[in-house]
Coordinates of C-alpha atoms in Angstrom, one line a residue:
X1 CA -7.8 19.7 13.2
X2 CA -10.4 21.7 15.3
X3 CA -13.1 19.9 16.5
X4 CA -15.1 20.2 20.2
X5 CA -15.6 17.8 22.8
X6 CA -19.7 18.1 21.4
X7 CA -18.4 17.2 18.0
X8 CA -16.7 14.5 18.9
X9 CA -19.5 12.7 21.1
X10 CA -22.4 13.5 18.5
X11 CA -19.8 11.7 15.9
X12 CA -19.0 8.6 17.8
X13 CA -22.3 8.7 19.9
X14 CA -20.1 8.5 23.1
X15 CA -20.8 9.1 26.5
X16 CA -19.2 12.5 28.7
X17 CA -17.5 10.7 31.6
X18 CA -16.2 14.2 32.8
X19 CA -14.8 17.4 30.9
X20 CA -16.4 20.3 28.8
X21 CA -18.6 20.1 25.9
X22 CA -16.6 23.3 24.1
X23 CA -13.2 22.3 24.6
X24 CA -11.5 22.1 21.4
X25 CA -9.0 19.0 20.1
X26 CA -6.4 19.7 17.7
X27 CA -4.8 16.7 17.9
X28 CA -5.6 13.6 18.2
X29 CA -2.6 10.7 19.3
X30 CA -3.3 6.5 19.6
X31 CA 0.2 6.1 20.3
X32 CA 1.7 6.8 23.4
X33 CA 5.4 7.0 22.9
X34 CA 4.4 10.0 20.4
X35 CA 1.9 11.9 22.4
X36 CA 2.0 15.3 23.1
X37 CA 1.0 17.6 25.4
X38 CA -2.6 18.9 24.5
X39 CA -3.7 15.5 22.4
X40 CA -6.9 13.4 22.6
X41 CA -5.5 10.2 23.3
X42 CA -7.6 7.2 21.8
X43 CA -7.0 3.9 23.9
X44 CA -7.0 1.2 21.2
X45 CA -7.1 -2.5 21.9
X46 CA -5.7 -5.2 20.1
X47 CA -5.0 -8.9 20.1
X48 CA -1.2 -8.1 21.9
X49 CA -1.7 -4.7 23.8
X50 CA -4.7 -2.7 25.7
X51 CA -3.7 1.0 25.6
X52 CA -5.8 1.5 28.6
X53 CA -2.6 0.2 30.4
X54 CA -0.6 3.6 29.1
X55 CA -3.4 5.7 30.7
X56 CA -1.4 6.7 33.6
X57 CA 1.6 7.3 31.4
X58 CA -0.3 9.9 29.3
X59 CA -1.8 11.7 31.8
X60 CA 1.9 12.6 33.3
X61 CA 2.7 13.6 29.4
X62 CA -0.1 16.1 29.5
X63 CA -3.0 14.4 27.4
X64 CA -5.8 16.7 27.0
X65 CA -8.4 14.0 27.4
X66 CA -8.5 10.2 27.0
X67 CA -11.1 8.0 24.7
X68 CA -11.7 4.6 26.5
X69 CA -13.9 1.8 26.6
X70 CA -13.2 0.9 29.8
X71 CA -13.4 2.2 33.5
X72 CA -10.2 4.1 33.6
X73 CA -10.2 3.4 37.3
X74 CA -9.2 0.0 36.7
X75 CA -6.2 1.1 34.6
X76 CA -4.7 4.5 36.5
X77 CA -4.9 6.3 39.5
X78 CA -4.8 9.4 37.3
X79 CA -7.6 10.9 34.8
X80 CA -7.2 13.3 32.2
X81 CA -9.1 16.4 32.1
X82 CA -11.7 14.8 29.9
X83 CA -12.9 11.2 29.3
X84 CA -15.1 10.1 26.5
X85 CA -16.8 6.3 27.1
X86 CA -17.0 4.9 23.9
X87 CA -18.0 0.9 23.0
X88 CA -15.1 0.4 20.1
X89 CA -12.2 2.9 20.5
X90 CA -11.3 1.7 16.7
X91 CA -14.6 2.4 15.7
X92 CA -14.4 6.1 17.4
X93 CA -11.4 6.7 15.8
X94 CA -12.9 6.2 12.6
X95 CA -15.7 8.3 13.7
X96 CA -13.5 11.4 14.5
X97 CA -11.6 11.2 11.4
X98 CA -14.8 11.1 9.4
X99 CA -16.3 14.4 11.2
X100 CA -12.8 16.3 10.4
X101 CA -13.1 15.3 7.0
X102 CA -16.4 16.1 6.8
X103 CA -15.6 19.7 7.1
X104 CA -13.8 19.9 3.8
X105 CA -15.1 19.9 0.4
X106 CA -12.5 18.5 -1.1
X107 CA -12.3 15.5 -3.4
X108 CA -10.9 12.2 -2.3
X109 CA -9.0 10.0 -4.4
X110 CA -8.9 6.4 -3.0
X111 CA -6.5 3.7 -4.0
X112 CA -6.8 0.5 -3.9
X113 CA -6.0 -3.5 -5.3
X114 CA -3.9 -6.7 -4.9
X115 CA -0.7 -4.9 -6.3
X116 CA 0.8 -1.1 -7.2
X117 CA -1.5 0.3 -4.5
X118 CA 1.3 2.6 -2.7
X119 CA 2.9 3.0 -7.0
X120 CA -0.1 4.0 -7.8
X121 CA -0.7 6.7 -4.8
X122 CA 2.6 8.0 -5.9
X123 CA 2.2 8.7 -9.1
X124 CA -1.1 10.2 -8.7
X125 CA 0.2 12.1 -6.4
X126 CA 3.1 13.4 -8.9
X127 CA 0.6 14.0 -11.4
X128 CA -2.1 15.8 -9.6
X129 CA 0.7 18.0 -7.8
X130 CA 1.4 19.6 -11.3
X131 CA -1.7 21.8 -10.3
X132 CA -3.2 21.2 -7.2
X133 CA -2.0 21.2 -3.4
X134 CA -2.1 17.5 -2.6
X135 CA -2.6 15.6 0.3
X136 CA -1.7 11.9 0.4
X137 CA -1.4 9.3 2.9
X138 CA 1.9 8.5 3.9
X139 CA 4.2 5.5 3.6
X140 CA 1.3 2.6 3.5
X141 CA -0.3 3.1 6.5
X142 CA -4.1 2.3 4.8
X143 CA -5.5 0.4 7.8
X144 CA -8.2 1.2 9.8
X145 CA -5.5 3.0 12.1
X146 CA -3.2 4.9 9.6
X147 CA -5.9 6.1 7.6
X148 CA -7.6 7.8 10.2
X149 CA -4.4 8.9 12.1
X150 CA -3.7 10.6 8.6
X151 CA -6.7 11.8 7.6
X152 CA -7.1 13.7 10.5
X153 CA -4.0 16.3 9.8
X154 CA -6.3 17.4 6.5
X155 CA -6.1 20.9 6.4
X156 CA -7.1 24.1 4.4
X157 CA -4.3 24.4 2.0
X158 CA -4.9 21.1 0.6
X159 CA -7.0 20.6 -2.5
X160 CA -7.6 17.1 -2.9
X161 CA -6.1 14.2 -1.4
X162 CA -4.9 10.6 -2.4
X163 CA -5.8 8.1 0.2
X164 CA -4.5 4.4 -0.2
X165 CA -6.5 1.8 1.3
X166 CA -6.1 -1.7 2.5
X167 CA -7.5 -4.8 3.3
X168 CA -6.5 -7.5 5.4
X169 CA -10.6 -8.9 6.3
X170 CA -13.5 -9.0 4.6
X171 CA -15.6 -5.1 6.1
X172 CA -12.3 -3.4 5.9
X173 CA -12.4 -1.4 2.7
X174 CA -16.5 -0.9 3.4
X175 CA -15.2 0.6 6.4
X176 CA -12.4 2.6 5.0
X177 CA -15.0 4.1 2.5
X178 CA -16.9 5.5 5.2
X179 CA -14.7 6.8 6.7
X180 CA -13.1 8.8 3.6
X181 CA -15.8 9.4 2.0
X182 CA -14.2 9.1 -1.3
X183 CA -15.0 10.6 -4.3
X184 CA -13.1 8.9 -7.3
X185 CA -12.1 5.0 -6.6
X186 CA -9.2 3.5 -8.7
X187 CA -8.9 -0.2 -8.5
X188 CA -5.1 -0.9 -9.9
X189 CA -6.1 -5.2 -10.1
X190 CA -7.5 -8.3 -8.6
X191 CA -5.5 -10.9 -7.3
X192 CA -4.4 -13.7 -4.8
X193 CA -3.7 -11.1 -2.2
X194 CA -4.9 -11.7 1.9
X195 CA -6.5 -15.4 0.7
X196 CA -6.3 -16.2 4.4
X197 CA -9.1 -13.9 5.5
X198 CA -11.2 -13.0 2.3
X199 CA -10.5 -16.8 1.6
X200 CA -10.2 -17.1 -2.3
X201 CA -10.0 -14.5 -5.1
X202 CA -13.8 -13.7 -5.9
X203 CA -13.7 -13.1 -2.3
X204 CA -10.5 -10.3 -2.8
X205 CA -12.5 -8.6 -5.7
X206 CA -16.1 -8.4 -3.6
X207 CA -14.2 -7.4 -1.1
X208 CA -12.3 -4.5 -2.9
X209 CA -15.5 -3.9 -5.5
X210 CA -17.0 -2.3 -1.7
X211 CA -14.8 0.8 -2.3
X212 CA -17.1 1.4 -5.8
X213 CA -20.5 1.8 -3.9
X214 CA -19.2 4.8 -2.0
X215 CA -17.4 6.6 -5.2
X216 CA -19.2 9.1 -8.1
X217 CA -16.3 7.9 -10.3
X218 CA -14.3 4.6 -11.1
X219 CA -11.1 3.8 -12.9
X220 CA -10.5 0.3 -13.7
X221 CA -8.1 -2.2 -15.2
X222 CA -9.5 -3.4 -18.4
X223 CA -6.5 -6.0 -18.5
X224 CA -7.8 -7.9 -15.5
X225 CA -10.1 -10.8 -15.8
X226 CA -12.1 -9.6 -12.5
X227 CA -13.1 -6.3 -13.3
X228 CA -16.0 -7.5 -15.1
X229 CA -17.5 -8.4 -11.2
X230 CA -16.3 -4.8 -10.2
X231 CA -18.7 -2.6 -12.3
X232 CA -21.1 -4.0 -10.9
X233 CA -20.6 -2.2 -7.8
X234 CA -20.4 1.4 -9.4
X235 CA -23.2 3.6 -9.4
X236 CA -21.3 6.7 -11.4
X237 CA -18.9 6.6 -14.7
X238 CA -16.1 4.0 -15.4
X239 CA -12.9 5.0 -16.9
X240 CA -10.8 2.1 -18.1
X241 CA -7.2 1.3 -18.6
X242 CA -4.6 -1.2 -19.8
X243 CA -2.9 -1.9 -23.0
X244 CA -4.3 -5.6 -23.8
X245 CA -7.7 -4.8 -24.5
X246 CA -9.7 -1.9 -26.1
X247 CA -9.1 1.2 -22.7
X248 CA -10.0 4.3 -22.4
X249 CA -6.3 5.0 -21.2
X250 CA -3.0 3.0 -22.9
X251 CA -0.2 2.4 -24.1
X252 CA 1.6 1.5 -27.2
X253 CA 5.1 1.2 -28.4
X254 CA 6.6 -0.5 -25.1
X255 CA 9.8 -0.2 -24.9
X256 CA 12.4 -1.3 -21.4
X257 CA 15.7 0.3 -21.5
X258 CA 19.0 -1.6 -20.3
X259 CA 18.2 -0.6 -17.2
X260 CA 14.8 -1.9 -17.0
X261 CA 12.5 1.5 -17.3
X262 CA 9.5 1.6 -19.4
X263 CA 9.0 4.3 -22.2
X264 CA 5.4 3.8 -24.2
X265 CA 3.0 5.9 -26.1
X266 CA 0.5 7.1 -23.9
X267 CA -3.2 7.1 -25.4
X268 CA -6.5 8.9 -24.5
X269 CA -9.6 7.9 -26.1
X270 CA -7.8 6.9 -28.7
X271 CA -5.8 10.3 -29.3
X272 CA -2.0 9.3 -29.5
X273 CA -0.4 12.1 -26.5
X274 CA 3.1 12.0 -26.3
X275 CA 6.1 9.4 -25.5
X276 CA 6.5 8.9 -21.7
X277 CA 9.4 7.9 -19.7
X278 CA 9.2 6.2 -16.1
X279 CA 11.4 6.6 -13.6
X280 CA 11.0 3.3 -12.3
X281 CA 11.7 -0.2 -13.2
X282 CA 9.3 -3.0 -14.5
X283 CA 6.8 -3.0 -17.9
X284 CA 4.5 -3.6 -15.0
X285 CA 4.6 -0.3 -13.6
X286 CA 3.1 1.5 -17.3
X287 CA -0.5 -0.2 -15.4
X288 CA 0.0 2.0 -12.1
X289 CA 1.2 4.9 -14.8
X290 CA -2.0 4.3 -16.6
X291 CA -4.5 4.8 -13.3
X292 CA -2.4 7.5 -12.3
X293 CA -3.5 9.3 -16.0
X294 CA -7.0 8.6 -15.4
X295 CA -7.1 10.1 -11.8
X296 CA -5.1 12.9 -13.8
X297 CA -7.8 13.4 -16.6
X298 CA -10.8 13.2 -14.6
X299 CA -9.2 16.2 -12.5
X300 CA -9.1 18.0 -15.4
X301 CA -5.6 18.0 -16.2
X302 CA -3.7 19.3 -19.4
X303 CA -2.2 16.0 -21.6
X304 CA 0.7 17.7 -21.0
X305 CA 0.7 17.8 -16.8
X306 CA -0.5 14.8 -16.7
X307 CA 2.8 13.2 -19.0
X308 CA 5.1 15.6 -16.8
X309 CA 3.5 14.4 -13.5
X310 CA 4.1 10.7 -14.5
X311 CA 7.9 11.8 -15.7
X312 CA 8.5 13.2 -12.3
X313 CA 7.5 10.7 -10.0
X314 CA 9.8 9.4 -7.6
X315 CA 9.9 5.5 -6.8
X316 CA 9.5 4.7 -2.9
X317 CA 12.3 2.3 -1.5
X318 CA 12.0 -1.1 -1.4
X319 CA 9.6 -1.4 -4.3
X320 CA 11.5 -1.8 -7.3
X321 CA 14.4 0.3 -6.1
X322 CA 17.5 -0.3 -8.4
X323 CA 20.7 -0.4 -6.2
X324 CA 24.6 -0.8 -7.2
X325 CA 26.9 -2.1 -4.7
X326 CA 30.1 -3.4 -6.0
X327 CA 28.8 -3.6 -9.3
X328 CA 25.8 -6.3 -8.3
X329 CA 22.8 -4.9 -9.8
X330 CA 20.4 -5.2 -6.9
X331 CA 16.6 -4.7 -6.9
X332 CA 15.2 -4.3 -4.1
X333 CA 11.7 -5.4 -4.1
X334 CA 11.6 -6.3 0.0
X335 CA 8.6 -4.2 1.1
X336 CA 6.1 -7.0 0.3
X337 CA 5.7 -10.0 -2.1
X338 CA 2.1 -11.5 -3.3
X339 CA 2.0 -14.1 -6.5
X340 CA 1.0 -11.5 -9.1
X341 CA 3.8 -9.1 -7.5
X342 CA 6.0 -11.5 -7.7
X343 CA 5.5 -12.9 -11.2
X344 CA 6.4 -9.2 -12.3
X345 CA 9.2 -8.8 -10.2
X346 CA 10.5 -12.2 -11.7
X347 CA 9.9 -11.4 -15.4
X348 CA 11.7 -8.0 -14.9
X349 CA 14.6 -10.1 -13.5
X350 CA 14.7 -12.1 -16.5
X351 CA 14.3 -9.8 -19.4
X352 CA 17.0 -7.0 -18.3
X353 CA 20.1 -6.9 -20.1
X354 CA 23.3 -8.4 -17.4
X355 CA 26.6 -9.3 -18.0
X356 CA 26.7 -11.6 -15.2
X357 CA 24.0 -14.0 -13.6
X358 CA 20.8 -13.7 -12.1
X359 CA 20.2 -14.3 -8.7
X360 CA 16.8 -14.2 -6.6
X361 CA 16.2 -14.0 -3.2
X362 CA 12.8 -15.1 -2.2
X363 CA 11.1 -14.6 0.9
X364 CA 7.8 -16.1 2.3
X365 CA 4.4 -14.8 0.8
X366 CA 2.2 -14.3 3.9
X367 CA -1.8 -14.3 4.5
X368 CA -2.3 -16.5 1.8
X369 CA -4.2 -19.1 4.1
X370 CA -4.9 -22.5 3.2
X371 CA -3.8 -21.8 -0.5
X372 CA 0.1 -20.8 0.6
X373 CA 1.9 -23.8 -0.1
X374 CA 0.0 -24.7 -3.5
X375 CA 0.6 -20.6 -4.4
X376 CA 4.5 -21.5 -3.2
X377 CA 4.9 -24.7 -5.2
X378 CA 3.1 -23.0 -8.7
X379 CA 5.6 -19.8 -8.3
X380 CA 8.6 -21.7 -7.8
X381 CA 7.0 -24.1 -11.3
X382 CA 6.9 -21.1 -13.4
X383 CA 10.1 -18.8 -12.5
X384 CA 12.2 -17.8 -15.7
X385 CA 14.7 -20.9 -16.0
X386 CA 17.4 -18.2 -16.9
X387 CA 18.1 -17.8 -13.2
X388 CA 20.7 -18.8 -12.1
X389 CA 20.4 -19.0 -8.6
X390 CA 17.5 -19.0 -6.1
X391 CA 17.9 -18.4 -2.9
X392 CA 14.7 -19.0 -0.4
X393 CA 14.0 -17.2 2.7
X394 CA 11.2 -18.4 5.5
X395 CA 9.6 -21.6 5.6
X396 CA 6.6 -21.0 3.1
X397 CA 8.9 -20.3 0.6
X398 CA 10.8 -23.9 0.8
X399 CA 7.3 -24.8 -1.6
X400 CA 9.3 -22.5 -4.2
X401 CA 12.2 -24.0 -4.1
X402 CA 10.7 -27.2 -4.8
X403 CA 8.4 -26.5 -7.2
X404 CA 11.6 -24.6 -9.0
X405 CA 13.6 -28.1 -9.1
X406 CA 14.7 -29.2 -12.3
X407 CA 13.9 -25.2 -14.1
X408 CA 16.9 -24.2 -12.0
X409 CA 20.6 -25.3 -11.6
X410 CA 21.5 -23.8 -8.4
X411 CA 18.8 -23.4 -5.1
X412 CA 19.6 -23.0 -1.4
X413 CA 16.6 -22.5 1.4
X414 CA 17.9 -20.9 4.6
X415 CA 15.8 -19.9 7.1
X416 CA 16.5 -16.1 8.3
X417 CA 17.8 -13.4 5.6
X418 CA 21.6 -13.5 7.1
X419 CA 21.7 -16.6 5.8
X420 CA 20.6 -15.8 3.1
X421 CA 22.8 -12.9 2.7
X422 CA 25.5 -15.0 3.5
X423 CA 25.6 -17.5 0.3
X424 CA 24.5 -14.2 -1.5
X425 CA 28.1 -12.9 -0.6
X426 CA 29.8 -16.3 -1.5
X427 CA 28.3 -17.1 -5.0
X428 CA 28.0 -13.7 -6.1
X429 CA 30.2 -11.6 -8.7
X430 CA 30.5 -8.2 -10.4
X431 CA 27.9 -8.0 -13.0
X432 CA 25.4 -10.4 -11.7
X433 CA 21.5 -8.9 -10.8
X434 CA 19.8 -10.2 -7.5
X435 CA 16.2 -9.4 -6.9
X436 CA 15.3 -9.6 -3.4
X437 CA 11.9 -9.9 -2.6
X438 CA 9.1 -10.8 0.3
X439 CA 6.2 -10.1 2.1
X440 CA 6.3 -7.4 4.8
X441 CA 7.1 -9.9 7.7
X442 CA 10.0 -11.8 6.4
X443 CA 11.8 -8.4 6.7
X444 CA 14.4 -9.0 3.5
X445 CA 15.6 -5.6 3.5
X446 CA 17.9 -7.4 6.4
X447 CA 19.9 -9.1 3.1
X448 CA 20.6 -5.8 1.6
X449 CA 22.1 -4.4 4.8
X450 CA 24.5 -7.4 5.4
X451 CA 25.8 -7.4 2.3
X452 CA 26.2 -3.7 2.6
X453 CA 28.1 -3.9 6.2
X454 CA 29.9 -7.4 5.0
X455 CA 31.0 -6.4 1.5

């Protein structure tokens, strides 16, 4: 990053408090526990904390400069070099991270969808590395924070970049898009995903579809029943793909191993290409696989970089991530839990080959407003009956359990994930499978690590 304190105000249309126009930033930190001496520090404010308080504190670290919204008199007795008086210190960061980018002409891939979204990234990611220098955004920070905190460490050795981005309001993604200027927009599917905020799921796809306007080039799931509202939004060429209906991008010839990977035909405009084998579990994840060829083809690709990049990918933990411990099969699905994401996860649970029984551990699906316990009770009505245990975590997630009576013999609700680990370790044997899975908050990863220390 190299960008002058004149830069900077003409982007965010700021106000000099005191400093000089021509110093340059390099760096640019919201975060005061990870600041460093030299950064621009932007004093966010949210509904729990006002980083104006850690003004003081930042200064004696050796912040360049400060970007406030408020008199910093009222929060230190110390002032940084420079101080930039902005109205939204969100909005500013934004601002900044769009005038860095700005100074690349590089295409931007941008990711986003109910489900796969972080998948997705990483396999494009492994595709388009089979030629270019890519930079991607990291873990699935794709709010209006991480995506700027990222995007601002785009540099000259990168060719193109994969951005994932996220919703949790209706504005977000609009604002996401202009602050990535994208360039190709994938959406991976439309589904009941943050109902509390975008309030029902023609809300989630008008909300999503606002990623389309700012893009030259879509790729779209001709599987989903939504996407006919998405193209709509596009103003450039679609690329579609799926294996239902009639895609520009599919596959045939679906096979799942014993251990649960995918192997399929993949197809281009109707050109049979070559047999491809995931590396990760779940027939769901040939749809991720698919976008992730599109992005590849539209870069220009070879048939054969494009399979090789979708061979190579490595899965991310706590998606799908196959685990043996004492010879439970355990799939760790814990980083987050929607209906359609679960509905997969469950039908991968009940279609792999086991010796033993099948266990789920079910956690609470959050931000589904005033739908969540009629999206609770419908889950727990349509889990595979050849479970043989459920286990619920949270109190959302006692709807599943209920709806789940009389499809399956065993169920237990607890209330934190010890507890739930706990009966895990009692009823469990040698050869059984337990999926574990649950939005962000409930924080089931905590299972896996009992079990781990207990057993």
């Amino acid at each position: 990053m190299n960008l002058t304190i004149a830069e900077i105000l003409q982007a965010t249309q700021a106000n000099l408090i005191q400093g000089n126009l021509n110093t340059v930033i390099t760096q640019v930190s919201t975060d005061s526990r990870t600041l460093k001496k030299g950064d621009l520090f932007v004093a966010l404010v949210g509904e729990k904390f006002d980083a104006h308080n850690f003004l003081e504190g930042v200064c004696q670290q050796g912040a360049i400069g400060a970007v406030v919204s408020k008199p910093v008199a009222e929060f230190s007795q110390l002032a940084p070099p420079i101080i930039v008086r902005v109205n939204d210190t969100l909005v500013a960061l934004g601002d900044i991270a769009n005038c860095h980018r700005r100074k690349f002409d590089l295409p931007i891939v941008a990711i986003t969808g109910s489900n796969g979204k972080t998948t997705t990234k990483d396999i494009t990611t492994s595709v388009l590395g089979q030629r270019f220098s890519v930079f991607k955004s990291e873990k699935s920070y794709n709010n209006q924070i991480g995506i700027p905190s990222r995007l601002m460490q785009l540099s000259e050795v990168d060719e193109i970049a994969v951005l994932e981005i996220g919703t949790s309001w209706p504005g977000e993604i609009e604002r996401l898009s202009q602050i990535t200027a994208p360039t190709l927009g994938v959406i991976t599917n439309i589904g009941p995903a943050h109902l509390e905020l975008l309030g029902s799921i023609e809300g989630v796809a008008e909300e999503k579809g606002a990623l389309l306007t700012h893009v030259e080039y879509a790729i779209l799931n001709a599987d989903d029943p939504m996407t006919p509202r998405l193209t709509g939004h596009v103003c450039g060429q679609i690329t579609t793909f799926g294996w239902q209906n009639d895609a520009d991008i599919s596959a045939g010839e679906i096979e799942i191993d014993s251990f649960g990977k995918p192997t399929f035909t993949l197809t281009i405009s109707g050109k049979e290409i070559d047999r491809v084998h995931l590396p990760c579990l779940g027939k769901h994840n040939i749809y991720n696989a698919l976008a992730a060829a599109g992005v590849g083809l539209w870069a220009g690709l070879t048939p054969t970089e494009i399979c090789t990049g979708l061979e190579r990918f490595q899965p991310a933990d706590m998606r799908m991530q196959p685990i043996v411990h004492n010879d439970l099969r355990i799939i760790n699905d814990a980083y987050n839990s929607n209906p359609e994401s679960l509905k997969s996860a469950l039908t991968f649970l009940s279609d792999i080959e086991i010796a033993g029984k099948r266990i789920a551990i079910l956690g609470d699906m959050l931000e589904l407003g005033e739908h969540s316990r009629t999206l609770h009770l419908k889950a727990g009505q349509v889990i595979p009956t050849n479970i043989d245990l459920l286990i619920t975590v949270g109190p959302h997630s006692r709807a599943i359990a209920h709806g789940a009576e009389g499809r399956i013999e065993s169920i237990i609700s607890c209330d934190t994930p010890k507890q739930a680990a706990q009966e895990l370790i009692q009823y469990a044997q040698p050869g059984d499978a337990v999926l574990i899975k649950g939005s962000r908050g409930i924080q089931l990863e905590q299972v896996l690590e009992e079990l781990m220390h207990e057993t």
